[in-house]
C-alpha positions as CSV (number, residue, x, y, z in Angstrom):
1,M,36.6,39.6,-82.2
2,S,40.4,39.7,-82.6
3,D,40.1,41.0,-86.2
4,Y,37.7,43.9,-84.9
5,L,40.2,44.9,-82.2
6,K,42.9,45.0,-84.7
7,D,40.8,47.1,-87.2
8,M,39.8,49.4,-84.4
9,A,43.3,50.1,-83.6
10,L,44.0,51.1,-87.1
11,F,41.0,53.2,-87.2
12,V,42.5,55.1,-84.2
13,E,46.2,55.2,-85.8
14,V,44.2,56.9,-89.0
15,V,42.4,59.7,-86.8
16,K,45.5,60.2,-84.7
17,A,47.7,60.8,-87.9
18,R,44.8,63.1,-89.6
19,G,45.3,60.8,-92.5
20,F,46.0,57.3,-94.1
21,R,49.5,58.3,-95.2
22,G,50.8,59.2,-92.0
23,A,49.1,56.4,-90.4
24,A,50.4,53.9,-92.8
25,A,54.1,55.2,-92.3
26,A,53.8,54.9,-88.4
27,L,52.4,51.1,-88.7
28,G,54.6,50.2,-91.5
29,M,52.1,48.9,-93.6
30,P,50.8,50.1,-97.2
31,N,48.5,52.8,-97.6
32,S,46.3,50.8,-99.7
33,T,46.4,48.0,-97.2
34,L,45.4,50.5,-94.5
35,S,42.7,52.0,-96.7
36,R,40.9,48.6,-97.3
37,R,40.8,47.6,-93.9
38,I,39.3,50.7,-92.7
39,S,36.6,50.4,-95.5
40,E,36.1,46.9,-94.5
41,L,35.4,48.2,-91.0
42,E,33.1,50.5,-92.1
43,K,31.1,48.0,-94.0
44,S,30.7,45.6,-91.2
45,I,29.7,48.4,-89.2
46,G,27.2,49.7,-91.7
47,L,28.2,53.5,-91.1
48,R,30.5,56.0,-92.9
49,L,33.2,56.6,-90.4
50,L,35.3,59.1,-92.0
51,H,35.2,61.7,-94.8
52,R,37.8,60.9,-97.6
53,T,39.1,63.9,-99.9
54,T,42.3,64.1,-101.8
55,R,43.8,66.5,-99.1
56,K,42.4,65.2,-95.9
57,V,40.6,62.9,-93.6
58,E,37.8,64.2,-91.4
59,L,35.5,62.3,-89.0
60,T,31.9,61.9,-89.7
61,E,29.4,62.7,-86.5
62,A,29.3,58.5,-86.2
63,G,33.1,58.2,-86.8
64,Q,33.7,60.8,-84.0
65,A,31.4,59.0,-81.5
66,Y,33.4,55.5,-82.7
67,F,36.7,56.8,-82.1
68,E,36.0,58.0,-78.4
69,R,34.9,54.6,-77.6
70,C,37.6,52.8,-79.7
71,K,40.6,54.6,-78.3
72,R,39.9,53.7,-74.9
73,I,39.2,50.1,-75.8
74,V,42.5,50.1,-77.8
75,D,44.5,51.9,-75.0
76,E,43.0,49.2,-72.2
77,A,44.0,46.4,-74.3
78,R,47.4,47.7,-75.2
79,L,47.8,48.1,-71.3
80,A,46.8,44.8,-70.6
81,H,49.2,43.4,-73.2
82,E,52.1,45.3,-71.5
83,Q,51.6,44.6,-68.2
84,L,51.7,41.0,-69.1
85,G,55.2,41.2,-71.1
86,E,58.4,42.4,-70.2
87,M,57.7,45.9,-71.3
88,L,56.4,46.9,-67.9
89,A,60.1,46.0,-66.1
90,Q,61.7,47.7,-69.3
91,P,59.5,49.9,-71.3
92,S,60.0,50.7,-74.5
93,G,58.7,52.5,-77.6
94,V,58.2,56.3,-78.7
95,L,57.4,58.9,-75.8
96,R,55.6,61.9,-77.3
97,A,55.4,64.5,-75.1
98,S,54.8,68.3,-74.8
99,L,56.9,70.4,-72.5
100,P,57.2,74.0,-71.8
101,V,60.3,75.3,-73.4
102,D,62.2,77.3,-70.9
103,F,61.4,75.2,-67.9
104,A,62.4,72.2,-70.1
105,V,65.8,73.6,-71.6
106,T,66.8,75.0,-68.1
107,Y,65.9,72.5,-66.0
108,L,64.3,69.3,-67.4
109,A,67.1,68.5,-69.8
110,P,69.6,66.8,-67.7
111,L,66.5,65.0,-66.0
112,I,65.4,63.8,-69.0
113,A,69.0,62.6,-70.2
114,E,69.2,60.6,-66.6
115,F,65.8,59.3,-67.7
116,A,66.9,58.3,-71.0
117,H,69.9,56.3,-69.6
118,L,67.6,54.5,-67.5
119,Y,65.3,53.2,-70.2
120,P,67.4,52.6,-73.4
121,G,64.4,51.1,-75.2
122,I,62.4,54.3,-75.4
123,T,62.7,56.8,-78.1
124,F,61.6,60.4,-77.6
125,D,59.8,62.8,-79.6
126,F,59.2,66.3,-77.9
127,D,57.3,69.2,-78.9
128,L,58.5,72.4,-77.2
129,T,56.3,75.0,-79.2
130,P,54.3,77.5,-76.7
131,R,51.0,75.9,-78.1
132,R,48.7,73.5,-75.8
133,V,48.7,70.4,-77.6
134,D,45.2,68.6,-77.9
135,L,45.8,65.3,-76.0
136,V,42.8,63.8,-77.4
137,S,43.1,64.4,-81.2
138,E,47.1,64.6,-81.3
139,P,49.4,61.4,-80.6
140,Y,50.8,62.8,-77.6
141,D,51.1,60.5,-74.7
142,V,51.8,63.6,-72.0
143,A,52.1,67.3,-71.7
144,I,54.1,69.0,-68.9
145,R,52.5,72.0,-68.2
146,M,53.0,74.7,-65.3
147,G,50.1,77.0,-63.9
148,E,46.7,76.1,-63.4
149,S,45.3,73.0,-64.9
150,E,42.5,74.0,-67.1
151,N,39.3,72.6,-66.4
152,S,38.8,69.9,-68.8
153,Q,38.3,66.1,-69.0
154,L,42.3,65.6,-69.0
155,I,43.9,63.9,-65.9
156,A,46.2,66.0,-64.3
157,R,48.9,64.9,-62.2
158,T,50.5,67.3,-59.7
159,L,54.5,66.9,-60.0
160,A,55.6,69.7,-58.0
161,M,55.0,73.1,-56.7
162,L,57.7,75.9,-58.0
163,T,58.2,78.8,-55.9
164,P,58.8,82.1,-57.6
165,G,61.5,84.6,-56.5
166,L,62.6,88.2,-57.4
167,Y,65.7,88.4,-59.3
168,A,67.4,91.2,-61.3
169,S,70.8,91.6,-62.6
170,P,74.0,93.0,-60.7
171,G,74.3,95.7,-63.3
172,Y,70.3,96.8,-63.3
173,L,70.9,96.9,-59.3
174,E,73.8,99.2,-59.5
175,R,72.2,101.6,-61.8
176,S,68.4,101.6,-60.2
177,G,68.9,100.5,-56.7
178,E,68.2,97.3,-54.7
179,P,64.6,97.5,-53.2
180,T,64.2,96.6,-49.6
181,K,60.7,96.2,-49.4
182,P,57.9,95.2,-52.1
183,A,56.3,98.5,-52.4
184,E,59.6,99.8,-53.9
185,L,59.3,97.3,-56.7
186,E,56.3,100.1,-57.8
187,Q,59.1,102.3,-58.9
188,H,61.3,100.0,-60.8
189,E,61.2,98.4,-64.3
190,C,59.5,94.9,-63.8
191,F,59.0,92.0,-66.2
192,N,55.2,91.1,-65.9
193,I,54.3,87.7,-68.0
194,L,50.8,87.2,-66.9
195,R,49.9,90.8,-67.9
196,T,47.9,91.4,-64.3
197,G,50.1,94.7,-63.5
198,T,50.4,93.2,-60.1
199,W,52.7,90.9,-58.0
200,T,51.5,89.2,-54.9
201,L,54.3,88.6,-52.5
202,H,54.6,86.3,-49.2
203,D,57.0,86.4,-46.7
204,G,55.5,83.4,-44.5
205,K,53.2,85.5,-42.2
206,R,52.3,88.6,-44.3
207,S,51.2,89.1,-47.9
208,S,51.9,92.3,-50.1
209,T,50.1,93.1,-53.4
210,V,52.2,96.0,-55.4
211,A,51.6,97.3,-58.7
212,V,54.7,96.6,-61.1
213,S,55.0,98.0,-64.7
214,G,57.8,98.5,-67.2
215,R,58.7,99.5,-70.6
216,F,58.3,95.8,-72.2
217,T,55.2,93.5,-72.6
218,L,56.2,90.3,-73.6
219,N,54.6,86.6,-73.4
220,S,58.1,84.7,-73.4
221,V,59.6,83.6,-70.1
222,G,62.7,83.1,-72.2
223,M,63.0,86.5,-73.3
224,I,62.1,88.2,-70.3
225,R,65.0,86.0,-68.4
226,R,67.3,87.2,-71.1
227,M,66.1,91.0,-71.0
228,A,66.6,90.5,-67.1
229,S,70.2,89.6,-67.6
230,L,70.8,92.4,-69.9
231,D,70.1,94.9,-67.0
232,M,66.7,95.8,-68.0
233,G,64.6,94.9,-64.8
234,I,63.1,92.8,-62.5
235,V,61.8,89.0,-63.0
236,L,59.5,87.0,-60.8
237,L,60.2,83.6,-61.7
238,P,61.0,80.4,-59.8
239,E,64.5,79.6,-59.3
240,Q,64.4,76.8,-61.6
241,I,64.0,78.9,-64.7
242,V,66.8,81.3,-64.1
243,A,69.0,78.3,-62.8
244,D,72.0,79.3,-65.5
245,E,71.7,82.7,-65.1
246,L,72.1,82.5,-61.1
247,A,74.9,80.2,-61.4
248,A,76.7,82.6,-64.2
249,G,76.1,85.6,-61.9
250,R,74.1,87.1,-64.6
251,L,70.8,87.4,-62.3
252,R,70.7,87.5,-58.4
253,R,68.1,87.2,-55.7
254,I,66.8,90.1,-54.0
255,L,64.3,90.8,-51.4
256,P,65.0,87.0,-50.4
257,Q,62.5,86.7,-47.7
258,W,59.8,87.5,-50.1
259,H,58.4,85.0,-52.9
260,G,55.5,84.8,-55.2
261,T,52.6,82.2,-55.1
262,P,53.7,78.9,-55.7
263,R,52.9,77.3,-59.2
264,P,52.2,73.7,-59.7
265,V,53.7,71.4,-62.3
266,Y,51.3,69.1,-63.9
267,A,51.6,66.0,-66.1
268,M,48.7,65.9,-68.1
269,T,47.3,62.9,-70.0
270,E,44.0,62.0,-71.9
271,T,43.6,58.8,-70.0
272,R,44.5,57.2,-66.9
273,L,45.3,53.9,-68.9
274,L,49.2,54.6,-69.3
275,P,51.9,52.5,-71.1
276,A,54.6,51.6,-69.1
277,K,56.7,54.1,-70.9
278,T,54.6,57.0,-69.6
279,Q,53.9,55.9,-66.5
280,R,57.6,55.5,-65.8
281,F,58.3,58.9,-67.0
282,I,55.9,60.6,-64.9
283,E,57.1,58.5,-61.9
284,F,60.6,59.6,-62.5
285,L,59.7,63.4,-62.8
286,R,57.5,63.4,-59.7
287,E,60.7,61.7,-57.7
288,R,62.9,64.1,-59.1
289,L,61.1,67.3,-59.1
290,G,59.9,66.7,-55.6
291,R,63.5,65.9,-54.6
292,N,64.4,69.5,-56.2
293,A,62.1,72.0,-55.8
294,V,61.4,74.3,-53.2
295,Q,57.9,72.7,-52.2
296,T,56.3,69.5,-53.7
297,S,52.7,68.7,-53.8
298,A,51.6,64.9,-53.0
């Protein structure tokens, strides 16, 4: 049974790495040995699990079903092993995470540095590309995401709620005037990343939906923030995203009594069976974000 579990773990690594070469390198074992072990596993099961070509490895239908079961078994075995060892107190290993680039650079970076000092045994592999990584088929432990959680089989843990505010540069306000009520935003240059054409604002008791427009259509928070600091218009973003610009005086809050709809920040994982390194990271971010954010979700 122990050999079965070991070979199942090897099979899971091959699928995650999408090939024998990458998996062998990650596991620190010869490619030929890994290939032989998977072949022996297939023989013992009596089914082909992988289609092998010179360029890539693909799962068969049986392999896909086997992978889904194996991954959970391997995760549970690894978790049980960790919980019995010292790793729970001082976790180690590589933490692979997908992070939203602008939020990570502006706001998460100092928190991650603090976390790294607390847990010197952990090394980090971060993906800050805009794409949404596939936590099931790619070797990521956690993805930090903003906005609504997509309807999927992933486990979403709410870390905080970030409340957007209205910001503009002193130069833009000097040139175009400062709005005194939400309706006046319709006469201004506004950057809208969601492309809805409207902003819904709240002041505690009232809500106001205004049509907004501008010369630029952008899908990058970083570019929107930069253009606003260059006197090109008004943005509706969480304070945590524009913190550097606020501190430097490149942007300032306008209509301070009004704010946008709070947006959740999630930690997404493929399973509830988390290794100690991932547990600690999520707990740390929840505690720090909850302390610093305008609002916090339980």
